[in-house]
Amino acid sequence: MSHHFDVLVIGGGVAGLSVAWRAARRGSRVAVADPDPGSGASHAAAGMLAPVSEVTYTEEPLLRLGLASLARWPAFAAELTEDGGLDLDYRAEGTLDVAFGSDDLTALDELAAFVDKLGLPAERLTGRECRRLEPMLAPSVRGGLLAGGDSWVDPRRVVKALLTALQRRGGALVRSRVAGLTADASERITGVRLASGETIGADLTVLAMGAWSGDLDGLPPEAVPPVRPVKGQIMRLHSPAPILGRCVRGVVHGSSVYLVPRGDGELVVGATQEEMGFDTRVTAGGLWELLRDARELVPGVTELQVRDVVAGLRPGTPDNLPLVGPSAVAGLSLATGHHRGGVLLAPLTADLLLQPPSGEVDELRTICSPLRFQEHR
């Protein structure tokens, strides 16, 4: 194996693999180092590509990133399906946000006005119209907002397709743990040292270890990304035929719950948000809350078979915006801090790191720049 690459990505989640595959498509010599690709947050993710219903309207920069990345998803999905040889279960029927009480309805009206101001497709519905679209919804649903542009995808299939696509494009997959970074006399990052003691050199090293990105030996203090783990518990249920046609979300007991249907009858229910450090235990209380809240939206969920329960750690940042771009140290770029939006933001992340300078991309680069935290150190 060549021990020097143009691009070396540490971390084989959706973000890291997307950067690597796109770089390989451009003809770069690429390697990804990860002992177990796709096993972190990407494995737990629901795969909603829903910038509108996911973002509160105080977070305009995050919404801009989400919309820019959503616009890239159709081409990204088509090329990935071609290179990866796998159907991603990519669907674009929209997200239905539902409301129960008058407070919920007021919040939906505000969201509808905001979405309308942005010129995005969204339709305000009565409770009856909601149930006509999704007959399994609870009778207590009083109204809804259909965000027609929102899409979703199966992240586990995306990871599988990315691994195949990367290798078909000549990229190397190094299934080893990275023990630390290597640097030259001028302190430029020159690659990595593996747990085996072997070193791999690279012109550009990309740190994409999600919630673990701050925890790498040899990372100079000024380049340590301010990421923290935000735990999310998620369940995968199954029925012989899909019980929903689109993603359904609502606020129940003050917490947001969503149901994401797959074409094969799988239904993903998520997701709790807990600040628990690096704790990936699935708890009875977490699952009870998920089921309790999901049942309020779609009473029929309690009849479904439980296929899988998993907890993942999302990489949160102080301002909820990702860290994508050159770090404070030469030779090292970051692709982390995506929090709840890793799958959505994967195509944009690759473009921000790999595309030549251009107007739109440069503005978005500024929003995501890891250097924005420098002056606060």
mmCIF file of C-alpha atoms in Angstrom, residues 8 10 17 30 40 83 104 179-180 184 188 192 194 212 218 225 232 236 322 348 350 367:
data_model
loop_
_atom_site.group_PDB
_atom_site.id
_atom_site.type_symbol
_atom_site.label_atom_id
_atom_site.label_comp_id
_atom_site.label_asym_id
_atom_site.label_seq_id
_atom_site.Cartn_x
_atom_site.Cartn_y
_atom_site.Cartn_z
ATOM 1 C CA LEU A 8 -6.111 11.186 4.352
ATOM 2 C CA ILE A 10 -9.492 10.129 9.907
ATOM 3 C CA LEU A 17 -16.485 9.009 3.778
ATOM 4 C CA VAL A 30 -7.215 9.058 -0.928
ATOM 5 C CA GLY A 40 -20.718 5.817 15.311
ATOM 6 C CA ASP A 83 -20.655 4.378 -7.842
ATOM 7 C CA ASP A 104 -48.474 23.888 18.998
ATOM 8 C CA ALA A 179 -3.027 6.692 17.562
ATOM 9 C CA GLY A 180 -1.966 10.241 16.749
ATOM 10 C CA ASP A 184 7.371 18.038 10.522
ATOM 11 C CA ARG A 188 2.856 21.165 9.658
ATOM 12 C CA VAL A 192 -0.939 9.911 11.106
ATOM 13 C CA LEU A 194 -1.532 4.086 13.511
ATOM 14 C CA TRP A 212 -14.175 12.121 19.410
ATOM 15 C CA GLY A 218 -0.470 15.123 18.575
ATOM 16 C CA PRO A 225 -12.029 21.423 17.966
ATOM 17 C CA GLY A 232 -29.318 10.324 21.147
ATOM 18 C CA ARG A 236 -36.051 0.841 14.734
ATOM 19 C CA PRO A 322 -20.265 22.563 12.103
ATOM 20 C CA LEU A 348 -21.886 20.303 1.383
ATOM 21 C CA ALA A 350 -17.253 17.610 0.804
ATOM 22 C CA ILE A 367 -19.915 30.198 8.551
#
